[in-house]
Structure formats: C-alpha cells, structure tokens
PDB file of C-alpha atoms in Angstrom:
ATOM      1  CA  MET A 867      89.321  76.582 100.995  1.00 81.00           C
ATOM      2  CA  ASP A 868      90.667  74.858  98.095  1.00 88.00           C
ATOM      3  CA  PHE A 869      93.771  76.844  96.823  1.00 92.00           C
ATOM      4  CA  ALA A 870      94.656  76.899  93.181  1.00 91.00           C
ATOM      5  CA  GLU A 871      97.954  75.311  91.821  1.00 90.00           C
ATOM      6  CA  PHE A 872     100.794  77.677  91.054  1.00 90.00           C
ATOM      7  CA  PRO A 873     102.711  75.557  88.499  1.00 89.00           C
ATOM      8  CA  LEU A 874     105.758  77.702  88.201  1.00 84.00           C
ATOM      9  CA  LEU A 875     106.659  77.240  91.844  1.00 85.00           C
ATOM     10  CA  ASP A 876     105.505  73.528  91.770  1.00 88.00           C
ATOM     11  CA  TRP A 877     107.842  73.043  88.875  1.00 85.00           C
ATOM     12  CA  ILE A 878     110.856  74.847  90.557  1.00 83.00           C
ATOM     13  CA  GLY A 879     110.020  73.058  93.856  1.00 85.00           C
ATOM     14  CA  ALA A 880     110.344  69.607  92.102  1.00 88.00           C
ATOM     15  CA  HIS A 881     113.465  70.393  89.942  1.00 83.00           C
ATOM     16  CA  ALA A 882     115.566  73.185  91.797  1.00 81.00           C
ATOM     17  CA  ALA A 883     117.830  70.488  93.753  1.00 83.00           C
ATOM     18  CA  LEU A 884     118.682  68.913  90.271  1.00 83.00           C
ATOM     19  CA  ALA A 885     119.760  72.108  88.705  1.00 77.00           C
ATOM     20  CA  LYS A 886     123.395  72.496  88.034  1.00 74.00           C
ATOM     21  CA  ASN A 887     123.013  76.307  87.414  1.00 68.00           C
ATOM     22  CA  ALA A 888     119.834  77.460  89.027  1.00 62.00           C
ATOM     23  CA  ALA A 889     120.456  80.979  88.458  1.00 63.00           C
ATOM     24  CA  ILE A 890     119.752  80.736  84.629  1.00 64.00           C
ATOM     25  CA  ALA A 891     116.024  79.976  85.580  1.00 61.00           C
ATOM     26  CA  THR A 892     115.395  82.620  88.153  1.00 72.00           C
ATOM     27  CA  SER A 893     113.641  86.066  87.709  1.00 81.00           C
ATOM     28  CA  GLY A 894     115.783  88.116  90.118  1.00 83.00           C
ATOM     29  CA  ILE A 895     119.244  89.598  89.797  1.00 86.00           C
ATOM     30  CA  VAL A 896     122.002  87.359  91.254  1.00 86.00           C
ATOM     31  CA  GLU A 897     122.122  87.437  94.989  1.00 89.00           C
ATOM     32  CA  PHE A 898     123.891  90.136  96.891  1.00 92.00           C
ATOM     33  CA  PRO A 899     126.708  88.576  98.712  1.00 91.00           C
ATOM     34  CA  LEU A 900     126.445  88.439 102.467  1.00 89.00           C
ATOM     35  CA  ASP A 901     130.054  89.268 102.931  1.00 90.00           C
ATOM     36  CA  ALA A 902     129.361  92.727 101.346  1.00 91.00           C
ATOM     37  CA  LEU A 903     127.073  93.842 104.032  1.00 92.00           C
ATOM     38  CA  PRO A 904     128.535  96.628 105.813  1.00 91.00           C
ATOM     39  CA  PHE A 905     127.368  95.352 109.384  1.00 87.00           C
ATOM     40  CA  ASP A 906     127.421  92.204 111.299  1.00 88.00           C
ATOM     41  CA  LEU A 907     123.987  90.304 111.354  1.00 85.00           C
ATOM     42  CA  LYS A 908     124.793  88.948 114.726  1.00 86.00           C
ATOM     43  CA  LYS A 909     124.687  92.527 116.077  1.00 87.00           C
ATOM     44  CA  VAL A 910     121.305  93.228 114.710  1.00 87.00           C
ATOM     45  CA  ASP A 911     118.845  94.407 117.420  1.00 85.00           C
ATOM     46  CA  LEU A 912     116.259  91.696 117.649  1.00 83.00           C
ATOM     47  CA  HIS A 913     113.921  93.776 119.856  1.00 83.00           C
ATOM     48  CA  VAL A 914     113.079  96.659 117.511  1.00 83.00           C
ATOM     49  CA  PRO A 915     109.234  97.096 117.168  1.00 80.00           C
ATOM     50  CA  ASN A 916     108.152  95.803 113.818  1.00 82.00           C
ATOM     51  CA  LEU A 917     104.589  94.910 114.083  1.00 80.00           C
ATOM     52  CA  ASP A 918     103.670  97.603 111.521  1.00 84.00           C
ATOM     53  CA  GLY A 919     107.119  97.111 109.832  1.00 86.00           C
ATOM     54  CA  ASP A 920     110.619  98.252 110.475  1.00 90.00           C
ATOM     55  CA  GLN A 921     110.358 101.913 111.262  1.00 92.00           C
ATOM     56  CA  ARG A 922     113.661 102.614 109.312  1.00 93.00           C
ATOM     57  CA  LEU A 923     112.172 100.682 106.427  1.00 95.00           C
ATOM     58  CA  VAL A 924     108.958 102.515 106.534  1.00 95.00           C
ATOM     59  CA  GLU A 925     110.725 105.897 106.575  1.00 96.00           C
ATOM     60  CA  GLY A 926     112.960 104.839 103.761  1.00 97.00           C
ATOM     61  CA  LEU A 927     109.866 103.914 101.684  1.00 97.00           C
ATOM     62  CA  ALA A 928     108.222 107.190 102.469  1.00 97.00           C
ATOM     63  CA  ARG A 929     111.424 109.131 101.214  1.00 96.00           C
ATOM     64  CA  ILE A 930     111.581 107.111  98.060  1.00 96.00           C
ATOM     65  CA  TYR A 931     108.065 107.425  97.050  1.00 96.00           C
ATOM     66  CA  GLY A 932     107.439 110.931  98.373  1.00 95.00           C
ATOM     67  CA  ALA A 933     104.512 109.873 100.540  1.00 94.00           C
ATOM     68  CA  GLU A 934     103.427 109.782 104.164  1.00 95.00           C
ATOM     69  CA  PRO A 935     104.753 106.925 106.320  1.00 95.00           C
ATOM     70  CA  ASP A 936     101.001 105.828 107.314  1.00 95.00           C
ATOM     71  CA  ARG A 937     100.420 105.055 103.641  1.00 96.00           C
ATOM     72  CA  MET A 938     103.406 102.342 103.651  1.00 96.00           C
ATOM     73  CA  LEU A 939     102.931  98.748 104.493  1.00 96.00           C
ATOM     74  CA  GLU A 940     105.687  96.222 104.951  1.00 96.00           C
ATOM     75  CA  THR A 941     104.880  92.737 103.764  1.00 96.00           C
ATOM     76  CA  ILE A 942     106.586  89.334 103.589  1.00 95.00           C
ATOM     77  CA  GLY A 943     107.747  89.744  99.959  1.00 94.00           C
ATOM     78  CA  ALA A 944     105.413  90.844  97.216  1.00 94.00           C
ATOM     79  CA  SER A 945     103.650  87.393  97.543  1.00 94.00           C
ATOM     80  CA  GLU A 946     101.966  88.416 100.656  1.00 96.00           C
ATOM     81  CA  ALA A 947     101.099  91.796  99.245  1.00 97.00           C
ATOM     82  CA  ASN A 948      99.391  90.136  96.329  1.00 97.00           C
ATOM     83  CA  PHE A 949      97.395  87.735  98.575  1.00 97.00           C
ATOM     84  CA  ILE A 950      96.179  90.291 101.158  1.00 97.00           C
ATOM     85  CA  ALA A 951      95.232  92.870  98.585  1.00 97.00           C
ATOM     86  CA  MET A 952      92.829  90.581  96.993  1.00 97.00           C
ATOM     87  CA  ALA A 953      91.630  89.069 100.344  1.00 97.00           C
ATOM     88  CA  ALA A 954      91.123  92.494 101.934  1.00 97.00           C
ATOM     89  CA  LEU A 955      89.706  94.536  98.949  1.00 98.00           C
ATOM     90  CA  ALA A 956      87.368  92.012  97.266  1.00 98.00           C
ATOM     91  CA  ASP A 957      84.880  89.611  98.387  1.00 97.00           C
ATOM     92  CA  ARG A 958      83.784  86.143  97.006  1.00 97.00           C
ATOM     93  CA  GLY A 959      82.147  86.615  93.548  1.00 97.00           C
ATOM     94  CA  ASP A 960      83.458  90.197  93.063  1.00 98.00           C
ATOM     95  CA  ARG A 961      84.803  91.115  89.589  1.00 98.00           C
ATOM     96  CA  VAL A 962      88.584  91.581  89.294  1.00 98.00           C
ATOM     97  CA  VAL A 963      90.397  92.397  85.974  1.00 98.00           C
ATOM     98  CA  ILE A 964      93.683  90.925  85.628  1.00 98.00           C
ATOM     99  CA  GLU A 965      96.199  91.180  82.763  1.00 98.00           C
ATOM    100  CA  THR A 966      97.283  88.166  80.770  1.00 98.00           C
ATOM    101  CA  PRO A 967      99.886  86.960  80.464  1.00 97.00           C
ATOM    102  CA  THR A 968     101.036  87.765  83.856  1.00 97.00           C
ATOM    103  CA  TYR A 969     102.727  86.428  87.016  1.00 95.00           C
ATOM    104  CA  GLY A 970     101.100  83.186  87.714  1.00 94.00           C
ATOM    105  CA  SER A 971     100.115  83.705  91.356  1.00 94.00           C
ATOM    106  CA  LEU A 972      97.945  86.754  90.765  1.00 97.00           C
ATOM    107  CA  PRO A 973      95.120  84.986  88.947  1.00 97.00           C
ATOM    108  CA  ALA A 974      95.711  81.881  91.009  1.00 96.00           C
ATOM    109  CA  ILE A 975      95.022  83.959  94.246  1.00 97.00           C
ATOM    110  CA  ALA A 976      91.867  85.388  92.742  1.00 98.00           C
ATOM    111  CA  ALA A 977      90.621  81.893  91.797  1.00 96.00           C
ATOM    112  CA  SER A 978      91.309  80.676  95.184  1.00 97.00           C
ATOM    113  CA  LEU A 979      89.285  83.515  96.789  1.00 97.00           C
ATOM    114  CA  ARG A 980      86.525  82.616  94.347  1.00 97.00           C
ATOM    115  CA  LEU A 981      86.724  86.020  92.650  1.00 98.00           C
ATOM    116  CA  LYS A 982      85.385  86.454  89.196  1.00 98.00           C
ATOM    117  CA  VAL A 983      88.450  86.941  87.038  1.00 98.00           C
ATOM    118  CA  VAL A 984      88.104  89.031  83.764  1.00 98.00           C
ATOM    119  CA  PRO A 985      91.279  88.537  81.616  1.00 98.00           C
ATOM    120  CA  LEU A 986      92.839  91.806  80.051  1.00 98.00           C
ATOM    121  CA  GLU A 987      94.956  90.575  77.275  1.00 98.00           C
ATOM    122  CA  ARG A 988      98.298  92.125  76.668  1.00 98.00           C
ATOM    123  CA  ASP A 989      98.928  91.123  73.058  1.00 97.00           C
ATOM    124  CA  PHE A 990     102.364  89.999  71.919  1.00 96.00           C
ATOM    125  CA  HIS A 991     101.556  91.488  68.465  1.00 95.00           C
ATOM    126  CA  LYS A 992     100.858  94.837  69.907  1.00 95.00           C
ATOM    127  CA  GLY A 993     104.105  94.855  71.968  1.00 95.00           C
ATOM    128  CA  PHE A 994     102.276  93.737  75.115  1.00 97.00           C
ATOM    129  CA  GLU A 995     100.815  97.302  75.446  1.00 97.00           C
ATOM    130  CA  VAL A 996      97.845  97.958  77.910  1.00 98.00           C
ATOM    131  CA  ASP A 997      94.739  98.333  75.720  1.00 98.00           C
ATOM    132  CA  LEU A 998      92.621 101.180  77.266  1.00 98.00           C
ATOM    133  CA  GLU A 999      89.624 100.583  75.183  1.00 98.00           C
ATOM    134  CA  ALA A1000      89.621  96.939  76.231  1.00 98.00           C
ATOM    135  CA  LEU A1001      90.167  97.690  79.778  1.00 98.00           C
ATOM    136  CA  LYS A1002      87.338 100.220  79.704  1.00 98.00           C
ATOM    137  CA  LYS A1003      84.984  97.340  78.614  1.00 97.00           C
ATOM    138  CA  ALA A1004      86.394  94.905  81.038  1.00 98.00           C
ATOM    139  CA  ALA A1005      86.334  97.186  84.132  1.00 98.00           C
ATOM    140  CA  ARG A1006      82.549  97.935  84.522  1.00 95.00           C
ATOM    141  CA  LYS A1007      80.950  99.450  87.472  1.00 96.00           C
ATOM    142  CA  GLY A1008      81.327  97.249  90.423  1.00 96.00           C
ATOM    143  CA  THR A1009      84.864  96.029  89.610  1.00 98.00           C
ATOM    144  CA  LYS A1010      87.041  95.839  92.876  1.00 98.00           C
ATOM    145  CA  LEU A1011      90.477  95.519  91.452  1.00 98.00           C
ATOM    146  CA  VAL A1012      92.423  96.205  88.164  1.00 98.00           C
ATOM    147  CA  VAL A1013      95.671  94.281  88.400  1.00 98.00           C
ATOM    148  CA  LEU A1014      98.638  95.120  86.235  1.00 98.00           C
ATOM    149  CA  THR A1015     102.416  94.659  86.342  1.00 98.00           C
ATOM    150  CA  ASN A1016     105.134  97.348  85.396  1.00 98.00           C
ATOM    151  CA  LEU A1017     107.465  96.435  84.155  1.00 97.00           C
ATOM    152  CA  HIS A1018     105.245  93.676  82.530  1.00 97.00           C
ATOM    153  CA  ASN A1019     105.849  90.367  83.868  1.00 95.00           C
ATOM    154  CA  PRO A1020     106.824  88.460  81.811  1.00 92.00           C
ATOM    155  CA  SER A1021     107.835  90.692  78.913  1.00 94.00           C
ATOM    156  CA  GLY A1022     109.582  93.566  80.729  1.00 94.00           C
ATOM    157  CA  VAL A1023     107.556  96.095  78.734  1.00 96.00           C
ATOM    158  CA  ALA A1024     106.878  99.320  80.453  1.00 96.00           C
ATOM    159  CA  ILE A1025     103.657 101.063  80.787  1.00 97.00           C
ATOM    160  CA  PRO A1026     103.913 104.745  79.594  1.00 95.00           C
ATOM    161  CA  LYS A1027     102.703 107.407  82.174  1.00 96.00           C
ATOM    162  CA  ALA A1028      99.809 108.512  79.937  1.00 97.00           C
ATOM    163  CA  THR A1029      98.444 104.824  79.829  1.00 98.00           C
ATOM    164  CA  LEU A1030      98.942 104.293  83.476  1.00 98.00           C
ATOM    165  CA  LYS A1031      96.984 107.509  84.255  1.00 98.00           C
ATOM    166  CA  GLY A1032      94.239 106.278  81.726  1.00 98.00           C
ATOM    167  CA  ALA A1033      94.046 102.856  83.509  1.00 98.00           C
ATOM    168  CA  LEU A1034      93.766 104.516  86.828  1.00 98.00           C
ATOM    169  CA  GLU A1035      91.062 106.750  85.639  1.00 98.00           C
ATOM    170  CA  ILE A1036      89.040 103.779  84.290  1.00 98.00           C
ATOM    171  CA  ALA A1037      89.678 101.882  87.513  1.00 98.00           C
ATOM    172  CA  ASN A1038      88.419 104.726  89.615  1.00 97.00           C
ATOM    173  CA  ASP A1039      85.443 105.230  87.393  1.00 97.00           C
ATOM    174  CA  ALA A1040      84.570 101.651  88.055  1.00 97.00           C
ATOM    175  CA  GLY A1041      85.010 102.017  91.663  1.00 97.00           C
ATOM    176  CA  ALA A1042      87.919  99.830  91.722  1.00 98.00           C
ATOM    177  CA  TYR A1043      91.552 100.034  93.029  1.00 98.00           C
ATOM    178  CA  LEU A1044      94.340  99.928  90.321  1.00 98.00           C
ATOM    179  CA  TYR A1045      97.008  97.505  91.862  1.00 98.00           C
ATOM    180  CA  VAL A1046     100.302  97.443  89.979  1.00 98.00           C
ATOM    181  CA  ASP A1047     103.065  94.870  90.860  1.00 98.00           C
ATOM    182  CA  GLU A1048     106.154  97.203  90.306  1.00 98.00           C
ATOM    183  CA  ILE A1049     108.749  94.584  91.350  1.00 97.00           C
ATOM    184  CA  PHE A1050     110.754  94.944  88.187  1.00 96.00           C
ATOM    185  CA  ARG A1051     110.062  98.843  87.700  1.00 96.00           C
ATOM    186  CA  ASP A1052     113.464 100.003  88.676  1.00 95.00           C
ATOM    187  CA  PHE A1053     115.126  97.963  86.021  1.00 94.00           C
ATOM    188  CA  GLY A1054     113.877 100.392  83.422  1.00 93.00           C
ATOM    189  CA  ASP A1055     114.685 104.169  82.930  1.00 92.00           C
ATOM    190  CA  GLY A1056     112.180 106.684  84.065  1.00 92.00           C
ATOM    191  CA  VAL A1057     109.244 104.205  84.556  1.00 95.00           C
ATOM    192  CA  PRO A1058     106.715 105.821  86.732  1.00 95.00           C
ATOM    193  CA  SER A1059     105.346 104.427  89.715  1.00 97.00           C
ATOM    194  CA  VAL A1060     101.472 104.278  90.125  1.00 98.00           C
ATOM    195  CA  ALA A1061     102.079 105.730  93.596  1.00 97.00           C
ATOM    196  CA  GLU A1062     102.956 108.981  91.909  1.00 95.00           C
ATOM    197  CA  LEU A1063      99.315 109.560  90.592  1.00 96.00           C
ATOM    198  CA  SER A1064      96.420 110.600  92.677  1.00 90.00           C
ATOM    199  CA  GLY A1065      93.654 108.259  92.936  1.00 94.00           C
ATOM    200  CA  ARG A1066      92.833 104.703  94.284  1.00 97.00           C
ATOM    201  CA  ALA A1067      96.046 103.135  93.312  1.00 98.00           C
ATOM    202  CA  ILE A1068      98.334 100.597  95.026  1.00 98.00           C
ATOM    203  CA  ALA A1069     101.999  99.864  94.146  1.00 98.00           C
ATOM    204  CA  THR A1070     103.916  96.799  95.326  1.00 98.00           C
ATOM    205  CA  ALA A1071     107.505  95.902  95.147  1.00 98.00           C
ATOM    206  CA  SER A1072     109.947  93.928  97.205  1.00 97.00           C
ATOM    207  CA  MET A1073     113.791  93.203  97.860  1.00 97.00           C
ATOM    208  CA  SER A1074     113.946  90.044  95.749  1.00 94.00           C
ATOM    209  CA  LYS A1075     114.326  90.986  92.077  1.00 93.00           C
ATOM    210  CA  LEU A1076     116.445  94.325  91.685  1.00 94.00           C
ATOM    211  CA  TYR A1077     118.247  94.187  95.048  1.00 96.00           C
ATOM    212  CA  GLY A1078     119.060  90.588  94.995  1.00 94.00           C
ATOM    213  CA  LEU A1079     118.085  90.221  98.784  1.00 96.00           C
ATOM    214  CA  GLY A1080     115.114  87.870  98.329  1.00 93.00           C
ATOM    215  CA  TRP A1081     116.261  86.024 101.489  1.00 92.00           C
ATOM    216  CA  THR A1082     115.138  89.134 103.638  1.00 94.00           C
ATOM    217  CA  ARG A1083     111.578  88.223 102.505  1.00 94.00           C
ATOM    218  CA  ILE A1084     110.769  91.983 102.735  1.00 96.00           C
ATOM    219  CA  GLY A1085     108.147  93.469 100.418  1.00 97.00           C
ATOM    220  CA  TRP A1086     105.992  96.575 100.624  1.00 97.00           C
ATOM    221  CA  MET A1087     102.682  98.305  99.372  1.00 97.00           C
ATOM    222  CA  VAL A1088     102.212 101.973  98.797  1.00 98.00           C
ATOM    223  CA  THR A1089      98.708 102.698  99.365  1.00 98.00           C
ATOM    224  CA  PRO A1090      96.575 105.847  98.490  1.00 97.00           C
ATOM    225  CA  ASP A1091      95.581 106.745 101.965  1.00 97.00           C
ATOM    226  CA  ALA A1092      96.006 105.600 105.538  1.00 96.00           C
ATOM    227  CA  LYS A1093      92.428 104.226 105.672  1.00 97.00           C
ATOM    228  CA  THR A1094      93.214 101.742 102.786  1.00 97.00           C
ATOM    229  CA  ALA A1095      96.647 100.912 104.540  1.00 97.00           C
ATOM    230  CA  GLN A1096      94.850 100.149 107.737  1.00 96.00           C
ATOM    231  CA  ARG A1097      92.360  97.874 106.006  1.00 96.00           C
ATOM    232  CA  LEU A1098      95.214  95.930 104.371  1.00 97.00           C
ATOM    233  CA  ARG A1099      97.269  95.981 107.686  1.00 95.00           C
ATOM    234  CA  ARG A1100      94.314  94.297 109.455  1.00 94.00           C
ATOM    235  CA  ALA A1101      94.633  91.473 107.070  1.00 95.00           C
ATOM    236  CA  ARG A1102      98.308  91.201 107.244  1.00 93.00           C
ATOM    237  CA  ARG A1103      98.132  90.765 111.036  1.00 92.00           C
ATOM    238  CA  LEU A1104      95.957  87.827 110.704  1.00 92.00           C
ATOM    239  CA  VAL A1105      98.418  86.181 108.093  1.00 90.00           C
ATOM    240  CA  ALA A1106     101.887  87.062 109.565  1.00 88.00           C
ATOM    241  CA  GLY A1107     101.649  89.242 112.548  1.00 83.00           C
ATOM    242  CA  ALA A1108     105.144  90.790 112.123  1.00 84.00           C
ATOM    243  CA  GLY A1109     108.036  90.698 109.715  1.00 85.00           C
ATOM    244  CA  SER A1110     111.579  89.531 109.726  1.00 89.00           C
ATOM    245  CA  THR A1111     113.797  91.546 112.108  1.00 90.00           C
ATOM    246  CA  PHE A1112     116.999  90.600 110.139  1.00 89.00           C
ATOM    247  CA  GLY A1113     115.216  91.323 106.832  1.00 93.00           C
ATOM    248  CA  GLY A1114     113.969  94.760 108.013  1.00 94.00           C
ATOM    249  CA  ALA A1115     117.445  95.743 109.119  1.00 93.00           C
ATOM    250  CA  VAL A1116     119.058  94.733 105.915  1.00 95.00           C
ATOM    251  CA  ALA A1117     116.244  96.174 103.650  1.00 96.00           C
ATOM    252  CA  ALA A1118     116.192  99.512 105.445  1.00 96.00           C
ATOM    253  CA  TRP A1119     119.998  99.876 104.775  1.00 96.00           C
ATOM    254  CA  ALA A1120     119.521  98.736 101.033  1.00 97.00           C
ATOM    255  CA  LEU A1121     116.871 101.465 100.541  1.00 97.00           C
ATOM    256  CA  GLN A1122     119.530 104.071 101.718  1.00 97.00           C
ATOM    257  CA  GLU A1123     121.795 102.567  98.967  1.00 97.00           C
ATOM    258  CA  GLN A1124     119.181 102.319  96.318  1.00 97.00           C
ATOM    259  CA  ALA A1125     121.129 104.043  93.633  1.00 96.00           C
ATOM    260  CA  LYS A1126     124.119 101.534  93.999  1.00 96.00           C
ATOM    261  CA  PHE A1127     121.743  98.631  93.809  1.00 96.00           C
ATOM    262  CA  ILE A1128     120.079  99.983  90.590  1.00 95.00           C
ATOM    263  CA  ALA A1129     123.477 100.634  89.163  1.00 95.00           C
ATOM    264  CA  ARG A1130     124.597  96.956  89.968  1.00 94.00           C
ATOM    265  CA  ALA A1131     121.498  95.449  88.499  1.00 93.00           C
ATOM    266  CA  LYS A1132     121.509  97.329  85.303  1.00 92.00           C
ATOM    267  CA  ALA A1133     125.104  96.456  84.802  1.00 92.00           C
ATOM    268  CA  ILE A1134     124.401  92.765  85.125  1.00 89.00           C
ATOM    269  CA  VAL A1135     121.060  93.016  83.012  1.00 89.00           C
ATOM    270  CA  ALA A1136     122.895  94.942  80.201  1.00 88.00           C
ATOM    271  CA  GLU A1137     125.361  92.113  79.487  1.00 86.00           C
ATOM    272  CA  ASN A1138     122.487  89.519  79.529  1.00 85.00           C
ATOM    273  CA  TYR A1139     120.174  91.686  77.487  1.00 86.00           C
ATOM    274  CA  THR A1140     122.732  91.734  74.611  1.00 88.00           C
ATOM    275  CA  LEU A1141     122.995  88.054  74.857  1.00 88.00           C
ATOM    276  CA  VAL A1142     119.422  87.412  74.626  1.00 87.00           C
ATOM    277  CA  GLY A1143     118.815  89.680  71.684  1.00 89.00           C
ATOM    278  CA  GLU A1144     121.653  87.976  69.802  1.00 93.00           C
ATOM    279  CA  TRP A1145     120.248  84.613  70.584  1.00 92.00           C
ATOM    280  CA  ALA A1146     116.536  85.605  69.371  1.00 92.00           C
ATOM    281  CA  GLU A1147     117.912  86.956  66.164  1.00 94.00           C
ATOM    282  CA  ALA A1148     119.931  83.806  65.499  1.00 96.00           C
ATOM    283  CA  THR A1149     117.306  81.420  66.480  1.00 96.00           C
ATOM    284  CA  GLN A1150     114.846  80.348  63.864  1.00 95.00           C
ATOM    285  CA  GLY A1151     111.130  80.665  65.039  1.00 94.00           C
ATOM    286  CA  VAL A1152     111.895  83.115  67.941  1.00 93.00           C
ATOM    287  CA  ASN A1153     110.354  86.521  68.004  1.00 90.00           C
ATOM    288  CA  LEU A1154     111.147  88.874  70.785  1.00 89.00           C
ATOM    289  CA  VAL A1155     109.504  91.969  72.116  1.00 91.00           C
ATOM    290  CA  ARG A1156     112.332  93.710  73.505  1.00 88.00           C
ATOM    291  CA  PRO A1157     111.903  94.951  77.175  1.00 88.00           C
ATOM    292  CA  GLN A1158     112.673  98.328  78.608  1.00 84.00           C
ATOM    293  CA  GLY A1159     114.454  96.653  81.344  1.00 78.00           C
ATOM    294  CA  GLY A1160     114.768  93.338  83.163  1.00 70.00           C
TER     295      GLY A1160
END
C-alpha cells in the first residue's frame, strides 16, 4: 500500500526542532503540567486489563455520553480512530463523502485506502456551514461514510443540532455512517454530540486538544451499537492490540475532572480569541469567520 503524504505533520516534523516557541503553531491547549497530577505515575498499576480499553476510562466515557459501555472504544488518539473507521467500514473503491476544508489526515487516509472521496465544500463565504442540499447530492445510495468535524477543523464553527440531525438522516438514507470528529467540540458552549442522536453515527475525540494531555495517546470512539463497536475493535486489535497503561490511568482521572479541564481550556482560549479578533480587524486583507470556540 502506498500511503498518501500528510503535509502538515511532515512540515511540523521537519521544523519543530527549530521552533523557538512551538506552542503558537499547535492546535491543542497548552499541555497540562505533570506536577499537577494528583498521583504518582510510578505507582500506576501496570497490570490492569486494557485490551478493550482501561475499564475506568470506558466507564467514564459511558457516563459522559449516556451510553452503554459496549459502545465505547478506546483508541491511540483520534488519529487511530480515523484510520480504523475508514479501514473497517469501507472497502477499496467505496464512496465516502468528506468535508473540505478539513483535517488533513481524513482525506489522506481515504486516498491511501483507495476509497472514492467525494468532497463536500464548507464555504468560507457561507460561514463554513454544512450545506444539507449539497450533502444530499453527494451522499447517494451506496455511500459508506459521511465525514464531518464539529467544531469544524480548521474554522472552529459549530454544527447546529438541526443540521447535525439532517446530516445523519441523509447519511442513514444512503446506507452510510455519519462519522464526526468531535475533538474540539467541548471548546464550544452547548455543542451537541452526534452520539446523542439515534442512528448510524460515530463520534470521535481524544485527550490531546482540550485536555492538554496529548502525551497519553488516548482517544475514543462512541459507536451506535455493540455490533459496530466490535467490528471496529477487530480492526484495532490488528493495528495496536492494547493501549497505554499510563495513558489510560491519567485519562480516566481526567474524565472525572472534565468540568475543571473545560474551564481551564476556555479560560486560556478566551484571551487568545480576543487577540486573534483584534489582529484580524487590524490586518488588511484578512477576513475571519469567528469560531464558536477553539
């Protein structure tokens, strides 16, 4: 298999060591300090079963999403989730609808797996909204996946619940899963998760952006049913087997403290949001669609 390039990470890999302040170029919140952890990592139990994810993490996700634990799937960050979703739910030559612009790995994974990518434009001049009429034309019968991000990556624009429901109905009518990368969702206020809706929907997120715990390499997927979860779990076992014992322990604790992490992230973003707005207004030739968060 000839994998497509991922120019963003290639560029970061080539230049990160030269950066004087790499934080200005990252998409996540500043890292949560290790010395603020309320426990000693040297005392983490290394023998907890985690083939299907750290049980404490799975239970925390089930509580947050209000769903059964057997619908939860721990992954190595959202990146692994993106890969196994496309690898497990679509076959070579299958049609997948992917928003544009979007996070670069999403179309790159699809291209690497030789899927037929149909772009769904999220137009700057329309505030990066999801155009349901355009989606209906793109997601014809036989489509396997409709892929969106919410908050939108890169603009930070939220998808309203009515639009999200409309997108799910269109995907389901086509026989597809609606796959929504929600890694930035909690930066916004009251932004709905697609996991709250009934239908063939998959939500993905991780510890890296809002929590500032990217080093845990913990992500997750919330699937519509146990059967879909098991299909994805089979793929994951071939890719990674088990997750990080350290990461699972820290992520499970962080989910218990979710409200504090959200408050920390929003406080940091609020200051930067104002600075970006002022810069855009003062800089000739720059137009900004103000995000709902992030």
